[in-house]
Tab-separated table of C-alpha atoms and ligand atoms in Angstrom:
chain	number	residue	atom	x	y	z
A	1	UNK	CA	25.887	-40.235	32.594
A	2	UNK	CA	26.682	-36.628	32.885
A	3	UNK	CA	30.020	-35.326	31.538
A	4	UNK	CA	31.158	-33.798	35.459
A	5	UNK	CA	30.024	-37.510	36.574
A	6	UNK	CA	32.375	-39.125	34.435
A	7	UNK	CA	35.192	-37.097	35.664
A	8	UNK	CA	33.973	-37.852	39.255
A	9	UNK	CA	33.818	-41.600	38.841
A	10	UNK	CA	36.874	-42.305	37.305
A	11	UNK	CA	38.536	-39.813	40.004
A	12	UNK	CA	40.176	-38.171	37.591
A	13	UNK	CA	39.018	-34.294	37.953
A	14	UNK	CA	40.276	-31.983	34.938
A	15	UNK	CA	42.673	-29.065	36.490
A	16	UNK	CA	42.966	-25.837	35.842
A	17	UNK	CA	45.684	-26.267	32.975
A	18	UNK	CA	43.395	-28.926	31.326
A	19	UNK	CA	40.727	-26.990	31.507
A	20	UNK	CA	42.034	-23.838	29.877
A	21	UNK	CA	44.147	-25.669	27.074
A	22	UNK	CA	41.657	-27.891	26.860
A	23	UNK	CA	38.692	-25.187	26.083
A	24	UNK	CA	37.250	-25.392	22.849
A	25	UNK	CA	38.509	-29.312	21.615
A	26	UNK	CA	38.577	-31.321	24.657
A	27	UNK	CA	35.961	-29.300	26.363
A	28	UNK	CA	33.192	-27.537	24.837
A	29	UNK	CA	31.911	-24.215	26.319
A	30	UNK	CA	28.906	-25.888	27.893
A	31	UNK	CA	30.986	-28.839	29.673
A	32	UNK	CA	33.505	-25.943	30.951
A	33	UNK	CA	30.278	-24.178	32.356
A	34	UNK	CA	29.462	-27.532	33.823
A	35	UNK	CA	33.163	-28.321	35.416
A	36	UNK	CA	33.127	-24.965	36.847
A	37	UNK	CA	31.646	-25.742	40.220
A	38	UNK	CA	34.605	-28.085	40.670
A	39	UNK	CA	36.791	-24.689	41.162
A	40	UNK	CA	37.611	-22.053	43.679
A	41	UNK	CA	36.359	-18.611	42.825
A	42	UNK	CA	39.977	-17.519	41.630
A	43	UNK	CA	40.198	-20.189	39.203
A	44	UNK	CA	36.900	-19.774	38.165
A	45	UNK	CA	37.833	-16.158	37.106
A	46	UNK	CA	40.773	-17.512	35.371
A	47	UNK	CA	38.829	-20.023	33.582
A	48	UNK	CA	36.037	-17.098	32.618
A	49	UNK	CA	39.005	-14.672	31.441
A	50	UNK	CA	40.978	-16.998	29.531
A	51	UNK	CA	37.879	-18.290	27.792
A	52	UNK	CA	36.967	-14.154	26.799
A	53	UNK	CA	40.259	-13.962	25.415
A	54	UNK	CA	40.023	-16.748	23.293
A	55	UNK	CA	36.603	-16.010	22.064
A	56	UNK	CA	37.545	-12.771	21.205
A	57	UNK	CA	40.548	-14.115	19.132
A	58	UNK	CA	38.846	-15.909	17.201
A	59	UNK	CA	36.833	-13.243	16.004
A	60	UNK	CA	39.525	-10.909	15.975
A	61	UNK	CA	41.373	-13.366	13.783
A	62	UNK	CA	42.270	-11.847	10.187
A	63	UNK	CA	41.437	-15.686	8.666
A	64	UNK	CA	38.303	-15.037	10.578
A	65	UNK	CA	37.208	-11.324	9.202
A	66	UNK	CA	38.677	-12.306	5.664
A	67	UNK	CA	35.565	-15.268	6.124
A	68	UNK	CA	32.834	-12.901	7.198
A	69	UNK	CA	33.671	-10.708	4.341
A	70	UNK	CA	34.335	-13.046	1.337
A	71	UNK	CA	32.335	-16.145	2.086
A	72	UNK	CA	29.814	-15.490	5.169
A	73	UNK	CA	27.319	-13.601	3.059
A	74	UNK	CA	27.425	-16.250	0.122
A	75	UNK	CA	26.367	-19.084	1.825
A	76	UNK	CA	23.589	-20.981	0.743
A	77	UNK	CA	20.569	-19.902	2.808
A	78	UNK	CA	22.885	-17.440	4.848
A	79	UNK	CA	21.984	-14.633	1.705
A	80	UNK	CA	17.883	-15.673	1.982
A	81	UNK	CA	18.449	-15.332	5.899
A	82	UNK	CA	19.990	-12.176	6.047
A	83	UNK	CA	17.073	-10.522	3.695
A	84	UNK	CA	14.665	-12.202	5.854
A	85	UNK	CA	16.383	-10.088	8.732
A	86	UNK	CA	16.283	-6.733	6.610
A	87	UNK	CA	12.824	-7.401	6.297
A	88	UNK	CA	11.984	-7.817	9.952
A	89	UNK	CA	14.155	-4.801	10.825
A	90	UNK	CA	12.272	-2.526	8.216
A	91	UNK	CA	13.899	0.532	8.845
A	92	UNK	CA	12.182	4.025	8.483
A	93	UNK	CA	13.151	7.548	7.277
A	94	UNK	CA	14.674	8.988	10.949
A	95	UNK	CA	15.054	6.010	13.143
A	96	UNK	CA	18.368	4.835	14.992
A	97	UNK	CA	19.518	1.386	15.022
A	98	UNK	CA	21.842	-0.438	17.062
A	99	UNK	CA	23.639	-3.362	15.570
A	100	UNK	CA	25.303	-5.390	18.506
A	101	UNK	CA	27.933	-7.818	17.169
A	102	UNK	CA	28.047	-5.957	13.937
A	103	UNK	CA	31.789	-7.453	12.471
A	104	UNK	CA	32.265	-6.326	9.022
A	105	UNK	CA	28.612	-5.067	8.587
A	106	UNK	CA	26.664	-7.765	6.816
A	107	UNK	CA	23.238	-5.400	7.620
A	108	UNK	CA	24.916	-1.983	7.715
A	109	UNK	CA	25.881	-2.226	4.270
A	110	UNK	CA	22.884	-3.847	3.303
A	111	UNK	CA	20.479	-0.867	5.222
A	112	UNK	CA	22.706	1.963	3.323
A	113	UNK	CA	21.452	0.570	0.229
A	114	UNK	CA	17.861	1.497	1.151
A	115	UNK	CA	16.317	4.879	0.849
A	116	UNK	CA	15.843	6.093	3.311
A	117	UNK	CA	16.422	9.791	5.107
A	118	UNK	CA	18.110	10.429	9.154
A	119	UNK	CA	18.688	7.007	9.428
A	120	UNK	CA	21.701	6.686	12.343
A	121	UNK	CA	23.042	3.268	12.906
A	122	UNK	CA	25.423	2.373	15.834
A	123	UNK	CA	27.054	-0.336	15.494
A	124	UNK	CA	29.126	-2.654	18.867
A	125	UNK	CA	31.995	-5.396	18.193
A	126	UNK	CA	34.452	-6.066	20.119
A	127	UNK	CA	36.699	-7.401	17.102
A	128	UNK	CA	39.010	-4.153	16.322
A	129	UNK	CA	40.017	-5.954	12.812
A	130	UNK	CA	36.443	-6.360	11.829
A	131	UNK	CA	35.532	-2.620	12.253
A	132	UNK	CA	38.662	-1.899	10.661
A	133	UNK	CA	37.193	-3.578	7.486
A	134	UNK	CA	33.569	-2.272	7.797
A	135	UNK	CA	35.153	1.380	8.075
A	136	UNK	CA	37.255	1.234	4.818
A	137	UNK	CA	34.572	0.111	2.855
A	138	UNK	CA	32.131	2.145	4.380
A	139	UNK	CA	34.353	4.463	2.820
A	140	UNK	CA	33.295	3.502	-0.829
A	141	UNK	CA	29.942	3.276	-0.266
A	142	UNK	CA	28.131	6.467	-0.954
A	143	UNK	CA	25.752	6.917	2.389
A	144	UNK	CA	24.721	10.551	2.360
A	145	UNK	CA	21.076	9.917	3.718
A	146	UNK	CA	23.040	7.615	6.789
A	147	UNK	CA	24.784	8.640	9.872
A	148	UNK	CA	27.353	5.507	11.250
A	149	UNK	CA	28.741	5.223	13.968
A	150	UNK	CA	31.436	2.067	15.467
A	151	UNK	CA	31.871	1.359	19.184
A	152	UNK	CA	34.151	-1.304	19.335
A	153	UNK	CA	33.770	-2.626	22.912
A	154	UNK	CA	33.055	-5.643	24.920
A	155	UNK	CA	29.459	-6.695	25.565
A	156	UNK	CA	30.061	-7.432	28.791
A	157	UNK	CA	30.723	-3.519	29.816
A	158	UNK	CA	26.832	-2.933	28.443
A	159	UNK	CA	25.620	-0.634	25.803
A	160	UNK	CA	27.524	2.879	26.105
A	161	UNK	CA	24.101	4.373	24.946
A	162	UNK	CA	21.175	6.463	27.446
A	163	UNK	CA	17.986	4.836	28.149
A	164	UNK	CA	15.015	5.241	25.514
A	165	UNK	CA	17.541	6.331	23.014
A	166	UNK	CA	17.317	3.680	20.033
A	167	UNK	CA	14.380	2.838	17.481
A	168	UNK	CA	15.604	-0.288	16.833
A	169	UNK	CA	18.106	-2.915	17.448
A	170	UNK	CA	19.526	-6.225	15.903
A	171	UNK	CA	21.746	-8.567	16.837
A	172	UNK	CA	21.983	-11.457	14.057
A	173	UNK	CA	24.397	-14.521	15.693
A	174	UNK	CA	25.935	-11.210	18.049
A	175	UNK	CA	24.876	-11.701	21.936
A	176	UNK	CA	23.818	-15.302	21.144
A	177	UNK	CA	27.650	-16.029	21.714
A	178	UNK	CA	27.662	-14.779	25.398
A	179	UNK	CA	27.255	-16.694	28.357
A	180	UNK	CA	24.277	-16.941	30.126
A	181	UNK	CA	24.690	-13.993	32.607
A	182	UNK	CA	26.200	-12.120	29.890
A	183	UNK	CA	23.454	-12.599	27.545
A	184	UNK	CA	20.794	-11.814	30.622
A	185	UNK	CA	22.686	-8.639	31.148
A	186	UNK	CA	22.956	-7.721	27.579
A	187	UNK	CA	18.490	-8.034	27.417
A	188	UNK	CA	18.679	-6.119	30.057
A	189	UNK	CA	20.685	-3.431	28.261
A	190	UNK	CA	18.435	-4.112	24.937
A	191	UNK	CA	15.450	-3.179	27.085
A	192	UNK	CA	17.065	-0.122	28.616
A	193	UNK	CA	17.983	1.310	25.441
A	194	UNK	CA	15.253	0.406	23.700
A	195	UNK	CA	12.313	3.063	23.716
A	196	UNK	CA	8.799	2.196	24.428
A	197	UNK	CA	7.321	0.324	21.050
A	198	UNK	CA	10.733	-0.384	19.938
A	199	UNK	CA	11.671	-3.807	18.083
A	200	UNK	CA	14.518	-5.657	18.383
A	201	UNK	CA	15.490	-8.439	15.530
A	202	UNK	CA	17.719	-11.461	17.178
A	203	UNK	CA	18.869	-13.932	15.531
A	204	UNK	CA	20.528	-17.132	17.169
A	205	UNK	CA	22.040	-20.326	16.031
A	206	UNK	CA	20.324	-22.986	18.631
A	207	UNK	CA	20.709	-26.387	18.854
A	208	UNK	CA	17.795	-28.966	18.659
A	209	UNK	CA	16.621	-26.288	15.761
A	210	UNK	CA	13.661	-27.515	13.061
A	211	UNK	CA	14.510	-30.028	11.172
A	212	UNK	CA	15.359	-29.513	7.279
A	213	UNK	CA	11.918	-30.396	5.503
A	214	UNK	CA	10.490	-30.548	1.937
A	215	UNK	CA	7.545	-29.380	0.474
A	216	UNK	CA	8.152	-31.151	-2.361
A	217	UNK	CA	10.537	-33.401	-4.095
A	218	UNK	CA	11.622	-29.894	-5.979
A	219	UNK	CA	12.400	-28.367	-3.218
A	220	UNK	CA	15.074	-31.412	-2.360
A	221	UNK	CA	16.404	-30.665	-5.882
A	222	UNK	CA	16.990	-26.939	-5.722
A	223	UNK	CA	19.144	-27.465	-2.146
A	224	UNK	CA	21.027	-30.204	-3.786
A	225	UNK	CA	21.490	-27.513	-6.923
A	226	UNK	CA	22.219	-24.706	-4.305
A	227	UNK	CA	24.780	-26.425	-2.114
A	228	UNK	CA	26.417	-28.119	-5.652
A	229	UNK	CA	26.638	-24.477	-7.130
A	230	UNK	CA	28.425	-22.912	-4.331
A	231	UNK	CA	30.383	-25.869	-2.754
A	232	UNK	CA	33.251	-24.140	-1.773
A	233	UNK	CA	31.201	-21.796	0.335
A	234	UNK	CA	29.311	-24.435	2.012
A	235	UNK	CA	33.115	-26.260	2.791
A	236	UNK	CA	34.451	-22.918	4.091
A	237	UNK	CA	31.015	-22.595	6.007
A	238	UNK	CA	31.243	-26.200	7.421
A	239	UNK	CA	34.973	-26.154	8.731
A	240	UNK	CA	34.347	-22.591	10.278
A	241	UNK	CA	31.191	-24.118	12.201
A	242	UNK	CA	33.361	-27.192	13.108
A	243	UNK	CA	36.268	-25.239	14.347
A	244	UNK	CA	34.172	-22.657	16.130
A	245	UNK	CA	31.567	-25.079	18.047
A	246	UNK	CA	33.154	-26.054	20.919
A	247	UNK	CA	34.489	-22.461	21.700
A	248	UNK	CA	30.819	-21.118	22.112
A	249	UNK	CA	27.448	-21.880	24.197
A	250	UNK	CA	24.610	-23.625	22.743
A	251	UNK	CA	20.599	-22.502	23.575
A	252	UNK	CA	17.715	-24.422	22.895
A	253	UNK	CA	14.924	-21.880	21.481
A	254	UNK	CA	12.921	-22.556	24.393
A	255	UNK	CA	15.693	-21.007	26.904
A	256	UNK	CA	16.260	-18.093	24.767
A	257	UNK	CA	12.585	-17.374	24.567
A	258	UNK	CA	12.494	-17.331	28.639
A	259	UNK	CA	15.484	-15.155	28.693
A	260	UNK	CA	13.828	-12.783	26.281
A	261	UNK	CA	10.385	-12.647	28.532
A	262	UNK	CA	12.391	-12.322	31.826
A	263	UNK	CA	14.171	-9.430	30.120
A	264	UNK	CA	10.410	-7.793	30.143
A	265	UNK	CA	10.492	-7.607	26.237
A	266	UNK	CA	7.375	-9.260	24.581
A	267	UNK	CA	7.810	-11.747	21.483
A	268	UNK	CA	5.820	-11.244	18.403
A	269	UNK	CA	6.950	-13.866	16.642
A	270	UNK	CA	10.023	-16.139	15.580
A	271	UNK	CA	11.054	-17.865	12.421
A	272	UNK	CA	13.825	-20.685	11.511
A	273	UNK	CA	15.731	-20.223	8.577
A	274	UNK	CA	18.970	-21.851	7.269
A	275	UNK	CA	17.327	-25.022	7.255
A	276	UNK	CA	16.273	-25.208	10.553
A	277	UNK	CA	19.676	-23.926	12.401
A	278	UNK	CA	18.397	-20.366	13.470
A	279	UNK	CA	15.873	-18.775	14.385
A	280	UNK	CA	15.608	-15.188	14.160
A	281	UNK	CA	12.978	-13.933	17.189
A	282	UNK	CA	10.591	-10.440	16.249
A	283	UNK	CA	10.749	-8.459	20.099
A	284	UNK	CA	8.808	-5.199	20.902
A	285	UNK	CA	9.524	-3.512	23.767
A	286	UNK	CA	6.244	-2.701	25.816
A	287	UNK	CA	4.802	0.399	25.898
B	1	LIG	C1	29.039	-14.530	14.093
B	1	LIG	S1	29.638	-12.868	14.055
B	1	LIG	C2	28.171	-12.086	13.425
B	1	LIG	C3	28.466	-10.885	12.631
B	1	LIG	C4	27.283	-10.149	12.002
B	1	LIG	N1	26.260	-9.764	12.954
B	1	LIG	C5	26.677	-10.967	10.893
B	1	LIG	O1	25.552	-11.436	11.039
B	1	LIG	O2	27.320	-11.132	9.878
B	1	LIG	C6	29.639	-12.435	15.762
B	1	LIG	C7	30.218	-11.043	16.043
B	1	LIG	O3	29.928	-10.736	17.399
B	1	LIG	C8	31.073	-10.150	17.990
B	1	LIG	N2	31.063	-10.473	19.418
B	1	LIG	C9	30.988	-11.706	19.981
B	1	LIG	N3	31.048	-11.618	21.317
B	1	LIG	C10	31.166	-10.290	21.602
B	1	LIG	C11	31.289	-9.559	22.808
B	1	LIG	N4	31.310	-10.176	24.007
B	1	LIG	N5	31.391	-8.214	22.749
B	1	LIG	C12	31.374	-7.564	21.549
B	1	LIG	N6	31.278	-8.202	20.358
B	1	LIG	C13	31.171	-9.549	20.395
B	1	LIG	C14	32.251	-10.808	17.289
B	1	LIG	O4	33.413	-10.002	17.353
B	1	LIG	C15	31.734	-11.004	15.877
B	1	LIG	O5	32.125	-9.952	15.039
């Protein structure tokens, strides 16, 4: 029985109040989407607003930058992940880069570390505490050969850059938190941006993702090591993901690679990585 059908049966349909302090614990992002039908079009804008503020709380949070500075980048798998995403990114002496969702600059620090000449990198958050964090210690890192640049703004008011004008773009666990006319919109801006031959490196959480498997009985070992060694990270990692589920939308890899295709960019290929719970897609734009 669907969630809105239980609601409907038992006569008991949420209102407006329950819905909005209700988002995020009793109802998840997803059963809010499905509710919404229930509403007129003025609370539905009410619902849509209050649920964009407290998204963007929760990023905005200090708790929360203090996490995606001191323990996002340490946990297990997240550090093989986000070299996996370097990788795919590959930047090149004189390209630009657009980071979308960039917080405190996981990949922008990481890219200034690489040799590389002309390099510009724009980064997008809409978290005003996170980019206050990136820019002081952008400040102690010694970037001569780089060129950065923060917007922070909203998603949802597009890309504040002209068409054709960026090499490259990634968005690791950025868009993926939008709605789904958001996120539509926001390909839509990718591709626009984008030039011709451009790649774009997205990485999403998903649900139904690959299961965890083992080559080998060693391999069952070192996660067992790995997750024993840096416990406290995976504890901090777990209560963040619990806290934060319900406040977010969930894809399935499938819809995400139909959004991607309708968007008129082409996949080259996608991966999973931390054990199954994201996949990180390769796009080109077409020439
Ligand atoms: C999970 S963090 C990922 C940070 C970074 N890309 C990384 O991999 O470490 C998501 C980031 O996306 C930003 N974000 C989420 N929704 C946004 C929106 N609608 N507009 C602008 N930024 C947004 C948040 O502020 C947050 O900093």
């Amino acid at each position: 029985m669907s969630f809105k059908s239980l609601f409907k049966k038992e006569k008991k349909e949420p209102t407006l109040s329950d819905i909005i302090n209700g988002f995020g614990k009793t109802f998840s992002y997803n059963q809010v989407m499905d509710l919404l039908p229930l509403f007129s079009e003025i609370d539905r804008e009410t619902i849509l607003e209050n649920i964009n503020k407290k998204q963007n709380a929760i990023w905005d949070s200090p708790k929360q930058v203090k996490y995606y500075t001191e323990v996002h980048p340490y946990v297990p798998f997240a550090s093989e992940h986000f070299e996996d995403v370097v990788k795919a990114i590959d930047i090149q002496d004189d390209e630009t880069l657009l980071d979308l969702g960039c917080s405190v600059g996981v990949f922008i620090k990481k890219l200034t570390k690489i040799d590389r000449k002309g390099v510009k990198i724009i980064g997008i958050d809409y978290s005003p505490n996170a980019l206050k964090q990136l820019e002081k210690e952008l400040k102690a890192i010694p970037r001569q050969n780089y060129e950065i640049k923060l917007i922070c703004q909203n998603f949802n008011k597009g890309v504040p850059l002209p068409n054709s004008s960026v090499d490259k773009v990634v968005s690791n666990w950025g868009i993926i938190y939008l709605g789904t006319e958001e996120l539509n919109k926001a390909l839509g801006e990718i591709k626009r941006v984008l030039r011709p031959g451009g790649k774009f490196v997205f990485s999403a959480l998903v649900k139904g993702g690959a299961n965890i498997q083992f080559e080998s009985f060693d391999g069952f070992l070192t996660l067992i090591q790995s997750l024993f060694k840096k416990w406290k990270y995976v504890l901090k990692a777990l209560q963040f993901e619990k806290k934060c589920r319900g406040y977010f939308p969930e894809y399935s890899q499938e819809k995400l690679s139909g959004m991607i295709e309708r968007a008129g960019l082409e996949i080259l290929g996608s991966k999973y990585t931390i054990k199954g719970k994201s996949i990180t897609f390769v796009v080109k734009n077409p020439k």
